[in-house]
mmCIF file of C-alpha atoms in Angstrom:
data_model
loop_
_atom_site.group_PDB
_atom_site.id
_atom_site.type_symbol
_atom_site.label_atom_id
_atom_site.label_comp_id
_atom_site.label_asym_id
_atom_site.label_seq_id
_atom_site.Cartn_x
_atom_site.Cartn_y
_atom_site.Cartn_z
ATOM 1 C CA MET A 1 0.000 0.000 0.000
ATOM 2 C CA SER A 2 1.380 3.408 -0.973
ATOM 3 C CA ARG A 3 1.076 6.233 1.460
ATOM 4 C CA GLY A 4 2.805 9.361 0.228
ATOM 5 C CA GLY A 5 5.037 7.089 -1.883
ATOM 6 C CA GLY A 6 6.162 4.892 1.088
ATOM 7 C CA LYS A 7 5.198 1.486 2.510
ATOM 8 C CA GLY A 8 2.524 1.201 5.160
ATOM 9 C CA PRO A 9 1.114 -1.542 7.395
ATOM 10 C CA SER A 10 -0.574 -4.654 5.949
ATOM 11 C CA LEU A 11 -4.177 -4.301 4.763
ATOM 12 C CA LYS A 12 -5.205 -7.199 6.936
ATOM 13 C CA ASP A 13 -4.439 -5.058 9.965
ATOM 14 C CA LYS A 14 -7.029 -2.543 8.749
ATOM 15 C CA LEU A 15 -9.710 -5.113 7.952
ATOM 16 C CA ASP A 16 -12.612 -4.958 10.409
ATOM 17 C CA GLY A 17 -15.041 -7.736 9.596
ATOM 18 C CA ASN A 18 -16.033 -7.058 5.984
ATOM 19 C CA GLU A 19 -15.022 -3.386 6.129
ATOM 20 C CA LEU A 20 -11.657 -2.059 5.005
ATOM 21 C CA ASP A 21 -10.972 1.592 5.788
ATOM 22 C CA LEU A 22 -8.200 3.152 3.679
ATOM 23 C CA SER A 23 -9.409 6.741 4.007
ATOM 24 C CA LEU A 24 -7.049 9.565 4.887
ATOM 25 C CA CYS A 25 -4.041 7.431 3.919
ATOM 26 C CA ASP A 26 -2.671 9.911 1.406
ATOM 27 C CA LEU A 27 -2.925 7.262 -1.330
ATOM 28 C CA ASN A 28 -1.749 8.054 -4.847
ATOM 29 C CA GLU A 29 -2.752 4.685 -6.228
ATOM 30 C CA VAL A 30 -4.993 1.792 -5.238
ATOM 31 C CA PRO A 31 -3.297 -1.437 -4.001
ATOM 32 C CA VAL A 32 -5.424 -3.649 -6.270
ATOM 33 C CA ARG A 33 -3.360 -6.815 -5.844
ATOM 34 C CA GLU A 34 -3.570 -6.662 -2.045
ATOM 35 C CA LEU A 35 -7.265 -5.860 -2.185
ATOM 36 C CA ALA A 36 -7.890 -8.831 -4.491
ATOM 37 C CA ALA A 37 -6.339 -11.044 -1.808
ATOM 38 C CA LEU A 38 -9.068 -9.919 0.614
ATOM 39 C CA PRO A 39 -12.375 -11.083 -0.915
ATOM 40 C CA LYS A 40 -14.034 -10.649 2.496
ATOM 41 C CA ALA A 41 -13.567 -6.885 2.281
ATOM 42 C CA THR A 42 -16.888 -6.123 0.575
ATOM 43 C CA VAL A 43 -16.979 -2.583 2.012
ATOM 44 C CA LEU A 44 -14.042 -0.383 0.907
ATOM 45 C CA ASP A 45 -13.439 3.214 1.985
ATOM 46 C CA LEU A 46 -10.895 5.104 -0.174
ATOM 47 C CA SER A 47 -12.170 8.594 0.622
ATOM 48 C CA CYS A 48 -9.961 11.620 1.307
ATOM 49 C CA ASN A 49 -6.901 10.457 -0.688
ATOM 50 C CA ASN A 50 -4.994 11.769 -3.696
ATOM 51 C CA LEU A 51 -6.358 9.375 -6.302
ATOM 52 C CA ILE A 52 -6.430 10.842 -9.801
ATOM 53 C CA SER A 53 -7.501 7.650 -11.590
ATOM 54 C CA LEU A 54 -8.271 4.002 -10.946
ATOM 55 C CA PRO A 55 -6.255 1.262 -12.665
ATOM 56 C CA SER A 56 -8.102 -0.964 -15.149
ATOM 57 C CA ASP A 57 -7.570 -4.027 -12.941
ATOM 58 C CA PHE A 58 -9.507 -2.272 -10.171
ATOM 59 C CA CYS A 59 -12.624 -3.565 -11.952
ATOM 60 C CA SER A 60 -11.573 -7.123 -11.078
ATOM 61 C CA LEU A 61 -12.614 -6.452 -7.450
ATOM 62 C CA MET A 62 -16.064 -7.849 -8.154
ATOM 63 C CA HIS A 63 -16.662 -8.737 -4.527
ATOM 64 C CA LEU A 64 -17.150 -5.057 -3.588
ATOM 65 C CA VAL A 65 -20.632 -4.154 -2.399
ATOM 66 C CA LYS A 66 -20.014 -0.686 -0.992
ATOM 67 C CA LEU A 67 -17.349 1.710 -2.304
ATOM 68 C CA ASP A 68 -16.482 5.191 -1.071
ATOM 69 C CA LEU A 69 -14.299 7.247 -3.436
ATOM 70 C CA SER A 70 -15.423 10.663 -2.214
ATOM 71 C CA LYS A 71 -13.051 13.615 -1.824
ATOM 72 C CA ASN A 72 -10.364 12.462 -4.288
ATOM 73 C CA ARG A 73 -9.286 13.959 -7.573
ATOM 74 C CA LEU A 74 -10.715 11.365 -9.929
ATOM 75 C CA GLN A 75 -11.166 12.700 -13.457
ATOM 76 C CA GLN A 76 -12.657 9.536 -14.915
ATOM 77 C CA LEU A 77 -13.587 5.989 -14.070
ATOM 78 C CA PRO A 78 -12.260 2.894 -15.920
ATOM 79 C CA LEU A 79 -14.156 2.027 -19.106
ATOM 80 C CA ASP A 80 -15.136 -1.411 -17.766
ATOM 81 C CA PHE A 81 -16.253 -0.051 -14.386
ATOM 82 C CA GLY A 82 -19.539 -1.899 -14.975
ATOM 83 C CA ARG A 83 -17.816 -5.207 -14.157
ATOM 84 C CA LEU A 84 -18.403 -4.375 -10.475
ATOM 85 C CA VAL A 85 -21.840 -5.958 -10.812
ATOM 86 C CA ASN A 86 -22.260 -6.583 -7.056
ATOM 87 C CA LEU A 87 -21.834 -2.911 -6.192
ATOM 88 C CA GLN A 88 -24.847 -1.467 -4.343
ATOM 89 C CA HIS A 89 -23.512 1.721 -2.754
ATOM 90 C CA LEU A 90 -21.199 4.174 -4.549
ATOM 91 C CA ASP A 91 -19.997 7.520 -3.234
ATOM 92 C CA LEU A 92 -18.242 9.793 -5.758
ATOM 93 C CA LEU A 93 -18.740 13.066 -3.891
ATOM 94 C CA ASN A 94 -16.326 15.904 -4.565
ATOM 95 C CA ASN A 95 -14.224 14.592 -7.467
ATOM 96 C CA ARG A 96 -13.499 15.948 -10.931
ATOM 97 C CA LEU A 97 -15.773 13.692 -12.962
ATOM 98 C CA VAL A 98 -17.452 15.057 -16.074
ATOM 99 C CA THR A 99 -18.977 11.880 -17.483
ATOM 100 C CA LEU A 100 -19.412 8.253 -16.529
ATOM 101 C CA PRO A 101 -18.355 5.232 -18.629
ATOM 102 C CA VAL A 102 -21.137 3.599 -20.658
ATOM 103 C CA SER A 103 -20.473 0.314 -18.838
ATOM 104 C CA PHE A 104 -21.896 2.071 -15.726
ATOM 105 C CA ALA A 105 -25.284 0.870 -17.006
ATOM 106 C CA GLN A 106 -24.303 -2.720 -16.115
ATOM 107 C CA LEU A 107 -24.322 -1.947 -12.368
ATOM 108 C CA LYS A 108 -27.757 -3.560 -12.096
ATOM 109 C CA ASN A 109 -27.551 -3.886 -8.273
ATOM 110 C CA LEU A 110 -26.665 -0.225 -7.650
ATOM 111 C CA LYS A 111 -29.160 1.310 -5.207
ATOM 112 C CA TRP A 112 -27.343 4.370 -3.815
ATOM 113 C CA LEU A 113 -25.276 6.994 -5.672
ATOM 114 C CA ASP A 114 -23.804 10.388 -4.791
ATOM 115 C CA LEU A 115 -22.353 12.545 -7.600
ATOM 116 C CA LYS A 116 -22.499 15.960 -5.880
ATOM 117 C CA ASP A 117 -19.658 18.457 -6.272
ATOM 118 C CA ASN A 118 -18.408 17.116 -9.625
ATOM 119 C CA PRO A 119 -18.160 19.210 -12.852
ATOM 120 C CA LEU A 120 -20.704 16.880 -14.465
ATOM 121 C CA ASP A 121 -22.052 17.252 -17.945
ATOM 122 C CA PRO A 122 -25.242 19.351 -17.639
ATOM 123 C CA VAL A 123 -27.466 16.524 -18.882
ATOM 124 C CA LEU A 124 -25.920 14.033 -16.476
ATOM 125 C CA ALA A 125 -26.054 16.555 -13.606
ATOM 126 C CA LYS A 126 -29.751 17.145 -14.232
ATOM 127 C CA VAL A 127 -30.437 13.404 -14.311
ATOM 128 C CA ALA A 128 -28.490 12.729 -11.116
ATOM 129 C CA GLY A 129 -30.081 15.601 -9.156
ATOM 130 C CA ASP A 130 -29.215 16.143 -5.500
ATOM 131 C CA CYS A 131 -28.178 13.562 -2.949
ATOM 132 C CA LEU A 132 -29.072 15.345 0.279
ATOM 133 C CA ASP A 133 -30.810 12.393 1.902
ATOM 134 C CA GLU A 134 -31.211 8.660 1.539
ATOM 135 C CA LYS A 135 -34.199 8.941 -0.778
ATOM 136 C CA GLN A 136 -32.525 11.367 -3.186
ATOM 137 C CA CYS A 137 -29.380 9.223 -3.347
ATOM 138 C CA LYS A 138 -31.464 6.158 -4.164
ATOM 139 C CA GLN A 139 -33.364 8.086 -6.828
ATOM 140 C CA ALA A 140 -30.033 9.297 -8.238
ATOM 141 C CA ALA A 141 -28.876 5.685 -8.575
ATOM 142 C CA VAL A 142 -32.062 4.664 -10.388
ATOM 143 C CA LYS A 143 -32.134 7.682 -12.712
ATOM 144 C CA VAL A 144 -28.423 7.561 -13.575
ATOM 145 C CA LEU A 145 -28.648 3.845 -14.334
ATOM 146 C CA GLN A 146 -31.638 4.477 -16.613
ATOM 147 C CA HIS A 147 -29.797 7.345 -18.286
ATOM 148 C CA MET A 148 -26.651 5.280 -18.839
ATOM 149 C CA LYS A 149 -28.732 2.379 -20.127
ATOM 150 C CA ALA A 150 -30.346 4.740 -22.621
ATOM 151 C CA ILE A 151 -26.913 5.983 -23.684
ATOM 152 C CA GLN A 152 -25.698 2.402 -23.961
ATOM 153 C CA SER A 153 -28.736 1.435 -26.020
ATOM 154 C CA GLU A 154 -28.215 4.433 -28.286
ATOM 155 C CA GLN A 155 -24.556 3.564 -28.674
ATOM 156 C CA ASP A 156 -25.516 -0.026 -29.399
ATOM 157 C CA ARG A 157 -27.986 1.178 -32.020
ATOM 158 C CA GLN A 158 -25.369 3.471 -33.511
ATOM 159 C CA ARG A 159 -22.899 0.635 -33.487
ATOM 160 C CA GLN A 160 -25.472 -1.631 -35.122
ATOM 161 C CA ARG A 161 -26.261 1.043 -37.693
ATOM 162 C CA LYS A 162 -22.551 1.465 -38.324
ATOM 163 C CA LEU A 163 -22.090 -2.274 -38.646
ATOM 164 C CA GLN A 164 -25.113 -2.457 -40.908
ATOM 165 C CA ALA A 165 -23.787 0.390 -43.007
ATOM 166 C CA GLU A 166 -20.408 -1.309 -43.169
ATOM 167 C CA ARG A 167 -22.062 -4.589 -44.170
ATOM 168 C CA GLU A 168 -24.118 -2.843 -46.827
ATOM 169 C CA MET A 169 -21.040 -1.048 -48.039
ATOM 170 C CA GLU A 170 -19.169 -4.342 -48.107
ATOM 171 C CA LYS A 171 -22.063 -5.963 -49.972
ATOM 172 C CA LYS A 172 -22.103 -3.058 -52.372
ATOM 173 C CA ARG A 173 -18.365 -3.378 -52.929
ATOM 174 C CA GLU A 174 -18.747 -7.124 -53.407
ATOM 175 C CA ALA A 175 -21.627 -6.568 -55.837
ATOM 176 C CA GLU A 176 -19.587 -4.002 -57.731
ATOM 177 C CA GLN A 177 -16.634 -6.379 -57.750
ATOM 178 C CA ARG A 178 -18.835 -9.206 -59.016
ATOM 179 C CA ALA A 179 -20.317 -6.933 -61.666
ATOM 180 C CA LYS A 180 -16.833 -5.839 -62.684
ATOM 181 C CA GLU A 181 -15.629 -9.434 -62.834
ATOM 182 C CA ALA A 182 -18.729 -10.435 -64.819
ATOM 183 C CA GLN A 183 -18.116 -7.537 -67.210
ATOM 184 C CA GLU A 184 -14.494 -8.559 -67.595
ATOM 185 C CA ARG A 185 -15.524 -12.163 -68.217
ATOM 186 C CA GLU A 186 -18.077 -11.032 -70.785
ATOM 187 C CA LEU A 187 -15.438 -8.845 -72.442
ATOM 188 C CA ARG A 188 -12.962 -11.718 -72.553
ATOM 189 C CA LYS A 189 -15.688 -14.011 -73.889
ATOM 190 C CA ARG A 190 -16.595 -11.495 -76.592
ATOM 191 C CA GLU A 191 -12.953 -10.972 -77.522
ATOM 192 C CA LYS A 192 -12.451 -14.728 -77.678
ATOM 193 C CA ALA A 193 -15.546 -15.100 -79.884
ATOM 194 C CA GLU A 194 -14.341 -12.282 -82.154
ATOM 195 C CA GLU A 195 -10.893 -13.862 -82.375
ATOM 196 C CA LYS A 196 -12.465 -17.224 -83.219
ATOM 197 C CA GLU A 197 -14.674 -15.605 -85.859
ATOM 198 C CA ARG A 198 -11.650 -13.827 -87.338
ATOM 199 C CA ARG A 199 -9.700 -17.085 -87.538
ATOM 200 C CA ARG A 200 -12.713 -18.811 -89.094
ATOM 201 C CA ARG A 201 -12.993 -16.110 -91.756
ATOM 202 C CA GLU A 202 -9.284 -16.406 -92.461
ATOM 203 C CA TYR A 203 -9.639 -20.182 -92.727
ATOM 204 C CA ASP A 204 -12.641 -19.871 -95.072
ATOM 205 C CA ALA A 205 -10.776 -17.299 -97.171
ATOM 206 C CA GLN A 206 -7.696 -19.514 -97.393
ATOM 207 C CA LYS A 207 -9.837 -22.535 -98.241
ATOM 208 C CA ALA A 208 -11.728 -20.587 -100.917
ATOM 209 C CA ALA A 209 -8.459 -19.264 -102.362
ATOM 210 C CA LYS A 210 -7.036 -22.789 -102.410
ATOM 211 C CA GLN A 211 -10.133 -24.151 -104.151
ATOM 212 C CA GLU A 212 -10.031 -21.308 -106.652
ATOM 213 C CA MET A 213 -6.368 -22.026 -107.326
ATOM 214 C CA GLU A 214 -7.114 -25.722 -107.794
ATOM 215 C CA LYS A 215 -9.939 -24.911 -110.213
ATOM 216 C CA LYS A 216 -7.710 -22.544 -112.130
ATOM 217 C CA THR A 217 -4.895 -25.101 -112.281
ATOM 218 C CA LYS A 218 -7.309 -27.831 -113.375
ATOM 219 C CA LYS A 219 -8.768 -25.573 -116.064
ATOM 220 C CA GLU A 220 -5.306 -24.702 -117.347
ATOM 221 C CA ASN A 221 -4.371 -28.391 -117.433
ATOM 222 C CA VAL A 222 -7.539 -29.222 -119.386
ATOM 223 C CA GLN A 223 -6.859 -26.397 -121.836
ATOM 224 C CA THR A 224 -3.268 -27.515 -122.360
ATOM 225 C CA ARG A 225 -4.276 -31.208 -122.877
ATOM 226 C CA LYS A 226 -6.959 -30.523 -125.540
ATOM 227 C CA PRO A 227 -4.603 -29.737 -128.522
ATOM 228 C CA ALA A 228 -2.420 -32.702 -127.667
ATOM 229 C CA SER A 229 -5.390 -35.032 -127.515
ATOM 230 C CA SER A 230 -6.685 -33.834 -130.918
ATOM 231 C CA SER A 231 -3.344 -34.304 -132.684
ATOM 232 C CA ARG A 232 -2.098 -37.428 -130.964
ATOM 233 C CA PRO A 233 -4.900 -39.954 -131.724
ATOM 234 C CA PRO A 234 -3.994 -40.143 -135.462
ATOM 235 C CA GLN A 235 -0.421 -40.846 -134.507
ATOM 236 C CA PRO A 236 -0.833 -44.498 -133.398
ATOM 237 C CA PRO A 237 -2.361 -45.553 -136.788
ATOM 238 C CA ARG A 238 0.381 -43.605 -138.524
ATOM 239 C CA HIS A 239 3.004 -45.505 -136.563
ATOM 240 C CA LYS A 240 1.185 -48.764 -137.248
ATOM 241 C CA HIS A 241 0.910 -47.955 -140.966
ATOM 242 C CA SER A 242 4.560 -47.066 -141.191
ATOM 243 C CA TRP A 243 5.442 -50.337 -139.426
ATOM 244 C CA SER A 244 3.352 -52.390 -141.868
ATOM 245 C CA ARG A 245 4.927 -50.535 -144.748
ATOM 246 C CA SER A 246 8.331 -51.407 -143.445
ATOM 247 C CA VAL A 247 7.380 -55.083 -143.196
ATOM 248 C CA LEU A 248 5.913 -54.967 -146.681
ATOM 249 C CA ARG A 249 9.032 -53.375 -148.004
ATOM 250 C CA VAL A 250 11.151 -56.035 -146.355
ATOM 251 C CA LEU A 251 8.963 -58.769 -147.876
ATOM 252 C CA LEU A 252 9.051 -57.156 -151.301
ATOM 253 C CA LEU A 253 12.785 -56.807 -151.016
ATOM 254 C CA ALA A 254 13.085 -60.443 -150.013
ATOM 255 C CA LEU A 255 10.802 -61.467 -152.874
ATOM 256 C CA LEU A 256 12.836 -59.372 -155.249
ATOM 257 C CA CYS A 257 15.973 -61.037 -153.993
ATOM 258 C CA VAL A 258 14.405 -64.459 -154.471
ATOM 259 C CA VAL A 259 13.253 -63.527 -157.996
ATOM 260 C CA CYS A 260 16.674 -62.144 -158.804
ATOM 261 C CA ALA A 261 18.373 -65.251 -157.406
ATOM 262 C CA LEU A 262 15.951 -67.467 -159.305
ATOM 263 C CA ALA A 263 16.515 -65.533 -162.496
ATOM 264 C CA ALA A 264 20.246 -65.720 -162.014
ATOM 265 C CA CYS A 265 20.078 -69.464 -161.418
ATOM 266 C CA LYS A 266 17.820 -69.991 -164.466
ATOM 267 C CA LEU A 267 19.283 -67.651 -167.021
ATOM 268 C CA THR A 268 22.947 -67.396 -166.224
ATOM 269 C CA GLU A 269 25.811 -69.760 -166.073
ATOM 270 C CA LEU A 270 25.364 -69.993 -162.327
ATOM 271 C CA GLN A 271 22.653 -72.588 -162.778
ATOM 272 C CA ARG A 272 25.268 -75.344 -162.541
ATOM 273 C CA GLN A 273 26.375 -74.170 -159.169
ATOM 274 C CA PRO A 274 25.244 -76.270 -156.206
ATOM 275 C CA LEU A 275 23.328 -73.407 -154.706
ATOM 276 C CA CYS A 276 21.494 -72.684 -157.885
ATOM 277 C CA ILE A 277 20.771 -76.389 -158.393
ATOM 278 C CA SER A 278 19.088 -76.400 -154.995
ATOM 279 C CA VAL A 279 17.217 -73.215 -155.768
ATOM 280 C CA ASN A 280 16.012 -74.553 -159.100
ATOM 281 C CA ALA A 281 14.932 -77.817 -157.514
ATOM 282 C CA LEU A 282 13.012 -75.862 -154.832
ATOM 283 C CA TYR A 283 11.424 -73.779 -157.544
ATOM 284 C CA GLU A 284 10.278 -76.870 -159.419
ATOM 285 C CA ASP A 285 8.822 -78.342 -156.245
ATOM 286 C CA VAL A 286 6.928 -75.164 -155.533
ATOM 287 C CA LEU A 287 5.495 -75.041 -159.028
ATOM 288 C CA ALA A 288 4.462 -78.658 -158.807
ATOM 289 C CA ALA A 289 2.800 -78.027 -155.521
ATOM 290 C CA LEU A 290 0.962 -75.035 -156.866
ATOM 291 C CA GLN A 291 -0.221 -77.063 -159.869
ATOM 292 C CA ASN A 292 -1.388 -79.902 -157.691
ATOM 293 C CA HIS A 293 -3.180 -77.367 -155.528
ATOM 294 C CA LYS A 294 -4.838 -75.854 -158.566
ATOM 295 C CA THR A 295 -5.886 -79.279 -159.860
ATOM 296 C CA LEU A 296 -7.336 -80.139 -156.488
ATOM 297 C CA GLN A 297 -9.327 -76.932 -156.465
ATOM 298 C CA ASN A 298 -10.752 -77.681 -159.881
ATOM 299 C CA MET A 299 -11.764 -81.150 -158.799
ATOM 300 C CA LEU A 300 -13.466 -79.841 -155.786
ATOM 301 C CA GLN A 301 -15.318 -77.263 -157.820
ATOM 302 C CA GLN A 302 -16.531 -79.917 -160.270
ATOM 303 C CA ASN A 303 -17.707 -82.171 -157.463
ATOM 304 C CA SER A 304 -19.559 -79.330 -155.859
ATOM 305 C CA GLN A 305 -21.235 -78.491 -159.197
ATOM 306 C CA GLN A 306 -22.384 -82.104 -159.678
#
């Protein structure tokens, strides 16, 4: 426990039943840890000290039922002061409080309150009224709790409205983002379709050009083959005719040679040569055969006539 910055006696020495009197101890700060070790001390008197503020862990002293903080220099209470839910009696006389924390509305068991001699906000001062007797102090507790509950409800509504506005804004942003993404997808889809259509047109144009080229080439080939086909067909007979002529010439030449040889063997002195003798003999045989053939034909004709 701090008293003017020094150490003092143990708090247990000051505990009287459930009451702990730390008034007029020149305290600059509250010994929260030591107080937490004394859950039996449900009544705590910290009046007439030099307290400017209460530490946040002061609100862990939930066993407190009656608390006297009068005649200090408190400028504000901790934000979670409402955790002291078992508090029934609270004396804040002659401090420097202007407002109370919104969590004050959670002090549902508070039945007595004194806020005199504080530079309170005019609205809060009017709500609290005077605390000159027991009745007024009880009324002050009821009215201040109602007022703080109203403030808390309004803050909750504002917070809800803010959250709702934030949600709507988030939904709007999400909707805009979805619309943007959908627009981008549609744009990409349209570009893809246009690109596909462009490639298809190019393919059709290339195919048409290729077909046109093939037609043109085919037409040129047909035109170039027509004169050849009209002049070439007579050629095979001409070749055949020339071949037969050659054969005929060879036969005539051979016949001429035979006639010449025969004439030479018949009319010249060569007829006594062995070759000519053979030729003459062959000639005679041929003539005889021809005669016999002619005789046979005549006989056959006569028989057929009879």
